[in-house]
Amino acid sequence: MGQPLMVYVDGSIVPAESASVSVFDAGFQSGDAVWEGLRVYDGTVLRLADHLDRLEHSARALRIALPGTRAQIAAAVAATLEANGFRHDVHVRLMVTRGTRSTSGMDPRNAPPRGTLVVVAEHKPVPEVPTPQRLRTASIRRPSPQVLDPGIHHANQLNSIVARLEVWDDGVDAALMLDTDGFVAEVDTANIFCVADGVVRTPFATACLHGITRATVMEQARGAGLAVREARLSLFDFYAADEVFVTGTVCELVPVVEIDGRRIGTGEPGPIWRQLLDAYRARVSQETAGPL
């Protein structure tokens, strides 16, 4: 047997099989937590400062007190990677729950003054050649800011899970989700883009996560001289697009070749997706050239 996976839980690094949080933990009981998904390349956490910014903003919105400074949280990530001997092709789930409540129930006043930090690092390589995706539109809608602001990167993922369950038996790869007005929001686990007549478009971040990979791709596209637009986009815009692709920390950029049984463009990954993936990977190599 190989070395057991080591995880960080509230100040200690322990084997994953023996790691635990209290049954009164707010994240366990209610999904009352915030989190970030990080990717490690050549010993460096990509865009760590941006992820810590988003973690802080989400925690502030939920009035969760982070259990330490940014430097201390970064040190916990580094210690977890070191304990596992991980340097490359690693995905890290960084979580902060509201902490262990004094009793069951959702009342945040029963939680401690500081949250609980958990860091889980796993070896998850990104495929050199991503597998093209097929999507199916779910009836489950992404909530608007008046219901639950998608800018809060919270740990309650039931909205996405129920959408994925709905398309589970359809032989597709993921659920495409609309907002409450019927416009495209995102895929259940990723942001989404479409390309038509050379213009790269993505939904406004009003019913989708403010994705860090999403922002990087938009920046790279503009730097390459491509027109980039955020817009309210309908299913028609995606059905009629020349190319569609999804973006995320875990997956980087993955082409979509079918939505709701409709072939996208030629039915093959498109040239602008390829151009942007190459640019993204070049950017990653440039930004991760130094130590953690």
CSV table of C-alpha atoms in Angstrom, one decimal, residues 8-267:
chain,number,residue,atom,x,y,z
A,8,TYR,CA,-5.4,19.3,7.2
A,9,VAL,CA,-8.2,19.7,9.8
A,10,ASP,CA,-8.4,22.7,12.2
A,11,GLY,CA,-4.6,22.9,12.8
A,12,SER,CA,-3.6,19.3,12.5
A,13,ILE,CA,-2.5,17.1,9.5
A,14,VAL,CA,-3.9,13.6,9.8
A,15,PRO,CA,-4.6,10.6,7.6
A,16,ALA,CA,-7.8,11.1,5.6
A,17,GLU,CA,-9.3,7.9,6.9
A,18,SER,CA,-9.2,9.2,10.5
A,19,ALA,CA,-9.9,12.8,9.8
A,20,SER,CA,-13.2,14.2,11.2
A,21,VAL,CA,-15.2,17.2,12.1
A,22,SER,CA,-17.9,17.3,14.8
A,23,VAL,CA,-21.5,16.2,14.1
A,24,PHE,CA,-22.3,19.7,15.3
A,25,ASP,CA,-20.1,21.3,12.6
A,26,ALA,CA,-22.1,23.9,10.7
A,27,GLY,CA,-20.7,22.8,7.3
A,28,PHE,CA,-21.7,19.2,8.0
A,29,GLN,CA,-25.2,20.0,9.4
A,30,SER,CA,-26.2,22.8,7.0
A,31,GLY,CA,-23.6,23.4,4.3
A,32,ASP,CA,-22.8,26.6,6.2
A,33,ALA,CA,-19.3,27.0,4.8
A,34,VAL,CA,-17.2,28.6,2.0
A,35,TRP,CA,-14.6,26.9,-0.1
A,36,GLU,CA,-12.1,27.2,-3.0
A,37,GLY,CA,-10.9,24.8,-5.5
A,38,LEU,CA,-7.2,25.2,-6.2
A,39,ARG,CA,-4.9,23.7,-8.7
A,40,VAL,CA,-1.2,23.1,-8.2
A,41,TYR,CA,1.3,23.2,-11.1
A,42,ASP,CA,5.1,22.5,-10.6
A,43,GLY,CA,4.9,23.3,-6.9
A,44,THR,CA,2.9,26.5,-7.3
A,45,VAL,CA,-0.8,27.1,-6.4
A,46,LEU,CA,-2.2,28.9,-9.5
A,47,ARG,CA,-3.7,32.3,-8.7
A,48,LEU,CA,-3.6,31.7,-5.0
A,49,ALA,CA,-4.0,35.4,-4.2
A,50,ASP,CA,-7.2,35.5,-6.3
A,51,HIS,CA,-8.6,32.4,-4.6
A,52,LEU,CA,-7.9,33.8,-1.2
A,53,ASP,CA,-9.6,37.1,-2.2
A,54,ARG,CA,-12.7,35.2,-3.2
A,55,LEU,CA,-12.6,33.1,0.0
A,56,GLU,CA,-12.4,36.3,2.1
A,57,HIS,CA,-15.2,37.9,0.2
A,58,SER,CA,-17.5,34.9,0.5
A,59,ALA,CA,-16.7,34.5,4.2
A,60,ARG,CA,-17.4,38.2,4.7
A,61,ALA,CA,-20.8,37.9,3.0
A,62,LEU,CA,-21.7,35.0,5.3
A,63,ARG,CA,-20.1,36.6,8.4
A,64,ILE,CA,-17.8,33.6,8.8
A,65,ALA,CA,-14.6,34.5,10.6
A,66,LEU,CA,-11.6,32.9,8.8
A,67,PRO,CA,-9.4,30.9,11.2
A,68,GLY,CA,-6.2,32.8,10.5
A,69,THR,CA,-4.6,35.3,8.2
A,70,ARG,CA,-4.1,34.8,4.5
A,71,ALA,CA,-0.5,33.8,5.2
A,72,GLN,CA,-1.6,31.2,7.7
A,73,ILE,CA,-4.2,29.7,5.4
A,74,ALA,CA,-1.6,29.6,2.6
A,75,ALA,CA,0.8,27.9,5.0
A,76,ALA,CA,-1.8,25.3,5.8
A,77,VAL,CA,-2.2,24.5,2.0
A,78,ALA,CA,1.6,24.3,1.7
A,79,ALA,CA,1.9,22.0,4.7
A,80,THR,CA,-0.8,19.7,3.3
A,81,LEU,CA,1.0,19.5,-0.1
A,82,GLU,CA,4.3,18.8,1.7
A,83,ALA,CA,2.8,16.1,3.9
A,84,ASN,CA,1.7,14.3,0.7
A,85,GLY,CA,4.7,15.0,-1.4
A,86,PHE,CA,2.5,16.7,-4.0
A,87,ARG,CA,3.9,19.2,-6.5
A,88,HIS,CA,2.0,18.8,-9.8
A,89,ASP,CA,-1.3,17.7,-11.2
A,90,VAL,CA,-2.9,18.3,-7.8
A,91,HIS,CA,-6.4,19.6,-7.0
A,92,VAL,CA,-6.9,21.2,-3.6
A,93,ARG,CA,-10.2,21.7,-1.9
A,94,LEU,CA,-9.9,24.5,0.7
A,95,MET,CA,-12.9,24.8,3.0
A,96,VAL,CA,-13.8,27.0,6.0
A,97,THR,CA,-17.0,26.0,7.8
A,98,ARG,CA,-18.7,28.3,10.4
A,99,GLY,CA,-17.3,25.9,13.0
A,100,THR,CA,-18.7,23.6,15.6
A,101,ARG,CA,-22.1,24.8,17.0
A,102,SER,CA,-23.0,24.4,20.6
A,103,THR,CA,-26.2,22.6,19.6
A,104,SER,CA,-28.0,21.4,16.5
A,105,GLY,CA,-29.8,23.9,14.3
A,106,MET,CA,-29.0,26.5,11.7
A,107,ASP,CA,-28.8,29.6,14.0
A,108,PRO,CA,-25.3,31.1,13.3
A,109,ARG,CA,-25.3,32.6,16.9
A,110,ASN,CA,-24.6,29.1,18.2
A,111,ALA,CA,-21.3,28.9,16.3
A,112,PRO,CA,-17.9,29.8,17.7
A,113,PRO,CA,-16.2,33.1,16.9
A,114,ARG,CA,-13.9,31.4,14.3
A,115,GLY,CA,-14.4,29.0,11.5
A,116,THR,CA,-12.9,25.5,11.0
A,117,LEU,CA,-10.3,25.2,8.2
A,118,VAL,CA,-10.0,21.9,6.2
A,119,VAL,CA,-7.6,21.3,3.3
A,120,VAL,CA,-7.8,18.2,1.1
A,121,ALA,CA,-5.3,17.7,-1.7
A,122,GLU,CA,-5.6,15.0,-4.3
A,123,HIS,CA,-3.6,13.9,-7.3
A,124,LYS,CA,-6.0,14.8,-10.3
A,125,PRO,CA,-4.2,15.3,-13.6
A,126,VAL,CA,-5.8,17.4,-16.3
A,127,PRO,CA,-6.0,15.4,-19.5
A,128,GLU,CA,-3.6,16.7,-22.1
A,129,VAL,CA,-6.4,16.4,-24.7
A,130,PRO,CA,-9.7,17.1,-23.0
A,131,THR,CA,-12.7,14.8,-23.8
A,132,PRO,CA,-15.4,16.8,-25.7
A,133,GLN,CA,-18.6,17.2,-23.6
A,134,ARG,CA,-22.3,16.7,-24.3
A,135,LEU,CA,-24.7,18.7,-22.2
A,136,ARG,CA,-28.4,18.5,-21.4
A,137,THR,CA,-30.4,21.5,-20.1
A,138,ALA,CA,-31.9,20.9,-16.6
A,139,SER,CA,-35.2,22.2,-15.4
A,140,ILE,CA,-33.5,23.2,-12.1
A,141,ARG,CA,-32.6,26.9,-12.3
A,142,ARG,CA,-29.6,28.8,-10.9
A,143,PRO,CA,-30.8,31.3,-8.3
A,144,SER,CA,-30.5,35.0,-8.7
A,145,PRO,CA,-28.9,37.4,-6.2
A,146,GLN,CA,-32.4,38.0,-4.7
A,147,VAL,CA,-32.5,34.3,-3.7
A,148,LEU,CA,-28.8,33.4,-3.0
A,149,ASP,CA,-26.1,35.5,-4.6
A,150,PRO,CA,-23.9,33.2,-6.8
A,151,GLY,CA,-21.0,35.4,-6.0
A,152,ILE,CA,-20.8,33.7,-2.6
A,153,HIS,CA,-18.8,30.5,-3.1
A,154,HIS,CA,-20.7,28.5,-0.5
A,155,ALA,CA,-20.6,24.8,0.2
A,156,ASN,CA,-24.2,24.0,-0.3
A,157,GLN,CA,-24.1,22.5,-3.8
A,158,LEU,CA,-27.5,20.8,-3.8
A,159,ASN,CA,-28.7,23.1,-6.6
A,160,SER,CA,-26.0,21.6,-8.8
A,161,ILE,CA,-26.4,18.1,-7.6
A,162,VAL,CA,-30.1,18.0,-8.2
A,163,ALA,CA,-29.5,19.3,-11.7
A,164,ARG,CA,-26.9,16.7,-12.4
A,165,LEU,CA,-29.3,14.0,-11.1
A,166,GLU,CA,-31.9,15.1,-13.5
A,167,VAL,CA,-29.7,14.5,-16.5
A,168,TRP,CA,-27.8,11.5,-15.0
A,169,ASP,CA,-29.6,8.9,-17.1
A,170,ASP,CA,-29.4,10.7,-20.4
A,171,GLY,CA,-25.9,9.7,-21.3
A,172,VAL,CA,-24.5,13.2,-21.2
A,173,ASP,CA,-21.6,14.7,-19.3
A,174,ALA,CA,-23.1,17.6,-17.4
A,175,ALA,CA,-26.2,19.7,-16.8
A,176,LEU,CA,-26.6,23.1,-18.5
A,177,MET,CA,-28.4,25.4,-16.1
A,178,LEU,CA,-30.5,28.5,-16.9
A,179,ASP,CA,-31.3,31.4,-14.6
A,180,THR,CA,-34.8,32.2,-13.4
A,181,ASP,CA,-35.5,34.2,-16.5
A,182,GLY,CA,-34.6,31.4,-18.8
A,183,PHE,CA,-31.2,32.7,-19.9
A,184,VAL,CA,-28.1,30.4,-19.8
A,185,ALA,CA,-26.2,30.7,-16.5
A,186,GLU,CA,-23.5,28.0,-16.4
A,187,VAL,CA,-22.9,24.3,-16.3
A,188,ASP,CA,-23.5,22.6,-13.0
A,189,THR,CA,-19.7,22.6,-12.2
A,190,ALA,CA,-18.2,25.2,-14.6
A,191,ASN,CA,-18.6,28.5,-16.4
A,192,ILE,CA,-19.6,28.4,-20.1
A,193,PHE,CA,-18.6,30.3,-23.2
A,194,CYS,CA,-19.8,30.3,-26.8
A,195,VAL,CA,-18.2,31.6,-30.0
A,196,ALA,CA,-20.1,33.0,-33.0
A,197,ASP,CA,-18.5,34.9,-35.9
A,198,GLY,CA,-15.3,35.2,-34.0
A,199,VAL,CA,-16.8,36.8,-30.9
A,200,VAL,CA,-16.3,35.1,-27.6
A,201,ARG,CA,-19.3,35.4,-25.3
A,202,THR,CA,-20.2,34.3,-21.8
A,203,PRO,CA,-23.2,35.0,-19.6
A,204,PHE,CA,-23.2,37.9,-17.1
A,205,ALA,CA,-22.1,36.7,-13.7
A,206,THR,CA,-25.6,37.4,-12.2
A,207,ALA,CA,-26.5,33.7,-11.9
A,208,CYS,CA,-23.1,32.1,-12.1
A,209,LEU,CA,-19.9,32.0,-10.1
A,210,HIS,CA,-17.4,34.7,-10.6
A,211,GLY,CA,-15.0,32.1,-12.0
A,212,ILE,CA,-11.2,32.8,-11.8
A,213,THR,CA,-10.5,30.7,-14.8
A,214,ARG,CA,-13.5,32.5,-16.5
A,215,ALA,CA,-11.8,35.8,-15.9
A,216,THR,CA,-8.4,34.6,-17.0
A,217,VAL,CA,-9.9,33.3,-20.3
A,218,MET,CA,-11.6,36.6,-21.0
A,219,GLU,CA,-8.3,38.4,-20.3
A,220,GLN,CA,-6.4,36.0,-22.6
A,221,ALA,CA,-9.0,36.3,-25.4
A,222,ARG,CA,-8.8,40.1,-25.3
A,223,GLY,CA,-5.0,40.0,-25.3
A,224,ALA,CA,-5.2,37.9,-28.4
A,225,GLY,CA,-7.3,40.5,-30.2
A,226,LEU,CA,-10.6,38.6,-29.9
A,227,ALA,CA,-13.8,40.4,-29.2
A,228,VAL,CA,-15.2,39.4,-25.8
A,229,ARG,CA,-18.8,40.1,-24.7
A,230,GLU,CA,-20.7,39.4,-21.5
A,231,ALA,CA,-24.3,39.2,-22.3
A,232,ARG,CA,-27.7,37.6,-21.6
A,233,LEU,CA,-27.5,34.6,-23.7
A,234,SER,CA,-30.4,32.2,-24.5
A,235,LEU,CA,-30.3,28.5,-25.4
A,236,PHE,CA,-30.7,29.6,-29.1
A,237,ASP,CA,-27.3,31.5,-28.8
A,238,PHE,CA,-25.6,28.3,-27.8
A,239,TYR,CA,-27.4,26.0,-30.2
A,240,ALA,CA,-26.4,28.4,-33.1
A,241,ALA,CA,-22.9,29.0,-31.9
A,242,ASP,CA,-19.8,27.9,-33.9
A,243,GLU,CA,-18.1,26.7,-30.7
A,244,VAL,CA,-19.0,26.2,-27.1
A,245,PHE,CA,-16.6,25.4,-24.2
A,246,VAL,CA,-16.6,25.3,-20.4
A,247,THR,CA,-14.0,26.6,-18.0
A,248,GLY,CA,-13.0,25.8,-14.4
A,249,THR,CA,-10.0,25.3,-12.1
A,250,VAL,CA,-10.4,21.6,-12.2
A,251,CYS,CA,-11.0,21.1,-15.9
A,252,GLU,CA,-9.2,24.2,-17.5
A,253,LEU,CA,-11.0,24.6,-20.8
A,254,VAL,CA,-13.1,21.7,-22.2
A,255,PRO,CA,-14.9,21.8,-25.6
A,256,VAL,CA,-18.7,21.1,-25.8
A,257,VAL,CA,-19.9,19.4,-29.0
A,258,GLU,CA,-23.5,18.8,-28.3
A,259,ILE,CA,-26.3,20.5,-26.3
A,260,ASP,CA,-29.8,18.9,-26.0
A,261,GLY,CA,-29.1,16.6,-28.9
A,262,ARG,CA,-28.0,19.5,-31.1
A,263,ARG,CA,-24.6,19.4,-32.7
A,264,ILE,CA,-22.5,22.5,-32.0
A,265,GLY,CA,-20.8,23.9,-35.1
A,266,THR,CA,-19.0,21.1,-36.9
A,267,GLY,CA,-19.5,18.7,-34.0
